[in-house]
Coordinates of N, CA and C in Angstrom, one line a residue:
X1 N 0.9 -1.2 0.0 CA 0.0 0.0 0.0 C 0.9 1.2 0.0
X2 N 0.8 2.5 -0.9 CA 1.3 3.6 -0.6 C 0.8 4.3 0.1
X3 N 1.7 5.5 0.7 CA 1.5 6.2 1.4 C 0.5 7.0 1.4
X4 N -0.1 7.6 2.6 CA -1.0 8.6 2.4 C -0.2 10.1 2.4
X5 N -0.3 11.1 1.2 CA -0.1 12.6 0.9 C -1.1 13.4 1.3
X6 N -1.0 14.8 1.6 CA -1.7 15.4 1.7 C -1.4 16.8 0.1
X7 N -2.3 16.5 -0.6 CA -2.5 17.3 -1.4 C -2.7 18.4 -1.4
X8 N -2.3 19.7 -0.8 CA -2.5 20.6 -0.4 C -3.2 21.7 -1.3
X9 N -2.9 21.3 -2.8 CA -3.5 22.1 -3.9 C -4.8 22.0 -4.1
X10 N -5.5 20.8 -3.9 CA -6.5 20.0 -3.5 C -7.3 19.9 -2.8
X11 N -6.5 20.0 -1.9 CA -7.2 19.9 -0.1 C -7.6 18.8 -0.5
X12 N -6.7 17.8 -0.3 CA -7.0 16.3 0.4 C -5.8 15.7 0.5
X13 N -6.5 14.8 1.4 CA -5.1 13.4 1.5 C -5.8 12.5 0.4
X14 N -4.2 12.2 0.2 CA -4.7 10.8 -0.6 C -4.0 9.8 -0.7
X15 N -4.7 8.3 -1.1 CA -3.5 7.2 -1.1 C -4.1 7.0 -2.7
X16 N -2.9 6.1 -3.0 CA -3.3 5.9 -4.5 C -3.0 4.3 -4.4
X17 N -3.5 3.5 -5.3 CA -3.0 2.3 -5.3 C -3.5 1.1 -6.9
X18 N -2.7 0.5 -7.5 CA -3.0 0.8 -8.7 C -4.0 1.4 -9.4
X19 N -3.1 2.5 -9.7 CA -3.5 3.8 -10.5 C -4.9 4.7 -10.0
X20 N -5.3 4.4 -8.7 CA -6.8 4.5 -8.7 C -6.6 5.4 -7.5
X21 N -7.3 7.0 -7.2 CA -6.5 7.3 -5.9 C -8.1 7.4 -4.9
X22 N -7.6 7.0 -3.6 CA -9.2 6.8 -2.7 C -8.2 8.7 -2.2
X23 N -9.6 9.5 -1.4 CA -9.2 10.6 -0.7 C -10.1 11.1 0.2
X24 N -9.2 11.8 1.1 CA -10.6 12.8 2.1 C -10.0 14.1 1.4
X25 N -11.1 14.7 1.6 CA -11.3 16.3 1.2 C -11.5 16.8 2.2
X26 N -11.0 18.2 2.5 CA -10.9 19.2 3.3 C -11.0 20.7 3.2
X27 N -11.3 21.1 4.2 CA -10.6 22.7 4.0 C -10.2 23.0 5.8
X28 N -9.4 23.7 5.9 CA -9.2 24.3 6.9 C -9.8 25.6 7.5
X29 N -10.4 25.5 8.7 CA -11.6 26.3 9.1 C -11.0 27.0 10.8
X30 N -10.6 28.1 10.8 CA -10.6 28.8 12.4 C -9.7 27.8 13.2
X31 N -8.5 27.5 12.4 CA -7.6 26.3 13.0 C -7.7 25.0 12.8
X32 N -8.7 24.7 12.6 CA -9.1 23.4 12.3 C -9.2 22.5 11.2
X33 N -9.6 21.1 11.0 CA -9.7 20.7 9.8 C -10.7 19.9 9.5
X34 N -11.3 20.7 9.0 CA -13.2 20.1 8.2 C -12.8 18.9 7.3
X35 N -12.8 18.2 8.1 CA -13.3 16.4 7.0 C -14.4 16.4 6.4
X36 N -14.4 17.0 4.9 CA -15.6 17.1 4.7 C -16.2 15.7 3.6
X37 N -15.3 15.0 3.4 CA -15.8 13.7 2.2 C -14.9 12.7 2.5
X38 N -15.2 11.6 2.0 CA -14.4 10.7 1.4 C -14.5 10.1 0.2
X39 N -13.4 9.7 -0.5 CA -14.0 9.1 -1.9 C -13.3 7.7 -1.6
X40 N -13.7 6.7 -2.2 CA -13.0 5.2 -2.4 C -13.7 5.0 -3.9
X41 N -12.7 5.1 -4.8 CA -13.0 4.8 -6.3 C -13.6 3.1 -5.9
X42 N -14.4 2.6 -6.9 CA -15.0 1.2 -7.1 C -13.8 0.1 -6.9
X43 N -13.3 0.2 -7.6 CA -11.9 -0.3 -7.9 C -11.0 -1.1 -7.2
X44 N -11.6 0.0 -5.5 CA -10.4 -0.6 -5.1 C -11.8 -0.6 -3.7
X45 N -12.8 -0.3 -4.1 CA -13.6 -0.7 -2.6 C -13.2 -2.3 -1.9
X46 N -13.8 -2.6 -0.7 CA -14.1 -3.6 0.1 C -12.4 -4.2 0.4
X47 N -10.9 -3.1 0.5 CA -9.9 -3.8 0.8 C -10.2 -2.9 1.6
X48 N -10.2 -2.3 2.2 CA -10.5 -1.8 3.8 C -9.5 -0.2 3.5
X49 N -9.5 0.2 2.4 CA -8.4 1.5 2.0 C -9.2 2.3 2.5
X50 N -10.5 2.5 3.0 CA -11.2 3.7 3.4 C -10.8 3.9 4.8
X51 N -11.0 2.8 5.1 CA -10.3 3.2 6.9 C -9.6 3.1 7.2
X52 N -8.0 2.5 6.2 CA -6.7 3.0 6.2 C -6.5 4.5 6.1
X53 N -7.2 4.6 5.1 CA -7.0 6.3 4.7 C -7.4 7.1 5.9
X54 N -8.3 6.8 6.7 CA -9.0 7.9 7.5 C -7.8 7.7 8.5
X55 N -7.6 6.8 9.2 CA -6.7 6.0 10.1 C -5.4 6.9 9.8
X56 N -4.7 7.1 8.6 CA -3.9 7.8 8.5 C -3.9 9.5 8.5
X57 N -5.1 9.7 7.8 CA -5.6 11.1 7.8 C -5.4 11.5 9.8
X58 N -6.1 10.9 10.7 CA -6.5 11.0 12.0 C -5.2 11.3 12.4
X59 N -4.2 10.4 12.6 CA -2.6 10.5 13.1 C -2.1 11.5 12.1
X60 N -2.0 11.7 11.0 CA -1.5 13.1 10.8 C -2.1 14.2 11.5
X61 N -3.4 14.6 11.9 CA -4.1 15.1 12.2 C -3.3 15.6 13.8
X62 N -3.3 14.6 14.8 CA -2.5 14.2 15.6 C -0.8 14.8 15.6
X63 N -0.5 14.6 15.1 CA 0.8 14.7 14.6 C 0.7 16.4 14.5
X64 N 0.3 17.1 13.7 CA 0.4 18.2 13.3 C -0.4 19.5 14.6
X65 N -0.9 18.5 16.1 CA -1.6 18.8 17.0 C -2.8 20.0 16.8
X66 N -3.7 19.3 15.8 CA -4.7 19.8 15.1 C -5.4 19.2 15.6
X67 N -7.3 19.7 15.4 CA -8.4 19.3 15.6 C -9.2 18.9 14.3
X68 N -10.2 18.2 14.6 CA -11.1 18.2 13.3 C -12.2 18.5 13.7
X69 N -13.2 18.6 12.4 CA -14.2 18.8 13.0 C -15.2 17.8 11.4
X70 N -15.7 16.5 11.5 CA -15.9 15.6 11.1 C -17.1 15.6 10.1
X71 N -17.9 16.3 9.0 CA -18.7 16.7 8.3 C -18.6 15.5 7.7
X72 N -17.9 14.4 7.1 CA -18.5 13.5 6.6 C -18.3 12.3 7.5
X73 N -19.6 11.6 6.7 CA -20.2 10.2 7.8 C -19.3 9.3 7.7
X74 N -18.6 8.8 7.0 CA -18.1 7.5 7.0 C -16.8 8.0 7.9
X75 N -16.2 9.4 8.3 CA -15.2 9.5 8.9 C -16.2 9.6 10.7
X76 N -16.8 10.3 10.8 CA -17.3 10.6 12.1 C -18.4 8.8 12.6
X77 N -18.5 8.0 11.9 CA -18.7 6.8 12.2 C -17.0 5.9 12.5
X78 N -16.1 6.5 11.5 CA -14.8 5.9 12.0 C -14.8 6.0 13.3
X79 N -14.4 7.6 14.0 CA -14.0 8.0 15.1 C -15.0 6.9 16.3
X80 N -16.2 6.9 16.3 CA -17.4 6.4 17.3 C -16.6 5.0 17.3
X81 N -16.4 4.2 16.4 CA -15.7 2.9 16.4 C -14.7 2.6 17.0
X82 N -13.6 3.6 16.8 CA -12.4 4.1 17.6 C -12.4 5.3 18.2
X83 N -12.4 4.9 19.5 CA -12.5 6.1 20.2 C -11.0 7.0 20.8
X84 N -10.0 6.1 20.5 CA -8.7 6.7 20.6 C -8.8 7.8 19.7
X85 N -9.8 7.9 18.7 CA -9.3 9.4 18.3 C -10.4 10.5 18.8
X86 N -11.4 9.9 19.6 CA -12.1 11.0 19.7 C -11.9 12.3 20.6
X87 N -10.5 12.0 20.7 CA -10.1 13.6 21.5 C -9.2 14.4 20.4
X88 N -9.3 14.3 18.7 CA -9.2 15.2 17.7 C -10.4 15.9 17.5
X89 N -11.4 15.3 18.0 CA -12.8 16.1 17.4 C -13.1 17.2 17.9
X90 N -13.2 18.5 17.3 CA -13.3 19.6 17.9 C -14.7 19.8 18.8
X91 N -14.8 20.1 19.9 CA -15.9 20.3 20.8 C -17.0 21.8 20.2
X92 N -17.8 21.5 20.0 CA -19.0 22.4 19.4 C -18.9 23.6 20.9
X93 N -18.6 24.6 20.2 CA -18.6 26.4 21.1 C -20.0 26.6 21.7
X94 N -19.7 26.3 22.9 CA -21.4 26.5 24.1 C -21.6 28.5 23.4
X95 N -21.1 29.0 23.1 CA -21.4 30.4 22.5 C -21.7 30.6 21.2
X96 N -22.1 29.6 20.1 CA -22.5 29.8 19.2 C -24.4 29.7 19.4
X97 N -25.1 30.4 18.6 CA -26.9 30.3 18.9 C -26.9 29.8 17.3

């Protein structure tokens, strides 16, 4: 398996794996970092690259002592599954109405 990149031109990470690249999409928001998709081309579905990819997305995440804040479902169902990462998830501001 190759590595996961962060495509910065893009806004995403991605892994590629014959020829086919799975990604999360992003933007960066008030420090943070909005997971806003995932893609897994057909191709290469049901080898488990979606939850590699997030799995690596998370520890970079980690690594770079960032938060996220989890807009798409198949990543914020990751996190509930593993809860070792749910202290990346940004906490919702009791001052927003």
């Amino acid at each position: 398996m190759n590595d996961v990149t962060d495509n910065i031109h893009l806004r995403r990470f991605e892994l590629t794996k014959d020829r086919a690249t799975a990604f999360v999409s992003y933007r960066q928001e008030k420090g943070q970092l909005v997971l806003i998709h995932t893609d897994v081309p057909r191709a290469l579905e049901g080898q488990g690259l979606g939850s590699a990819l997030v799995r690596a997305v998370l520890d970079e995440v980690r690594h770079r002592h960032q938060l996220v804040v989890p807009e798409c479902a198949f990543i914020a169902g990751f996190i509930r599954r593993h809860p070792e990462y749910e202290d990346l998830v940004a906490q919702p501001r009791e001052d927003r109405a």
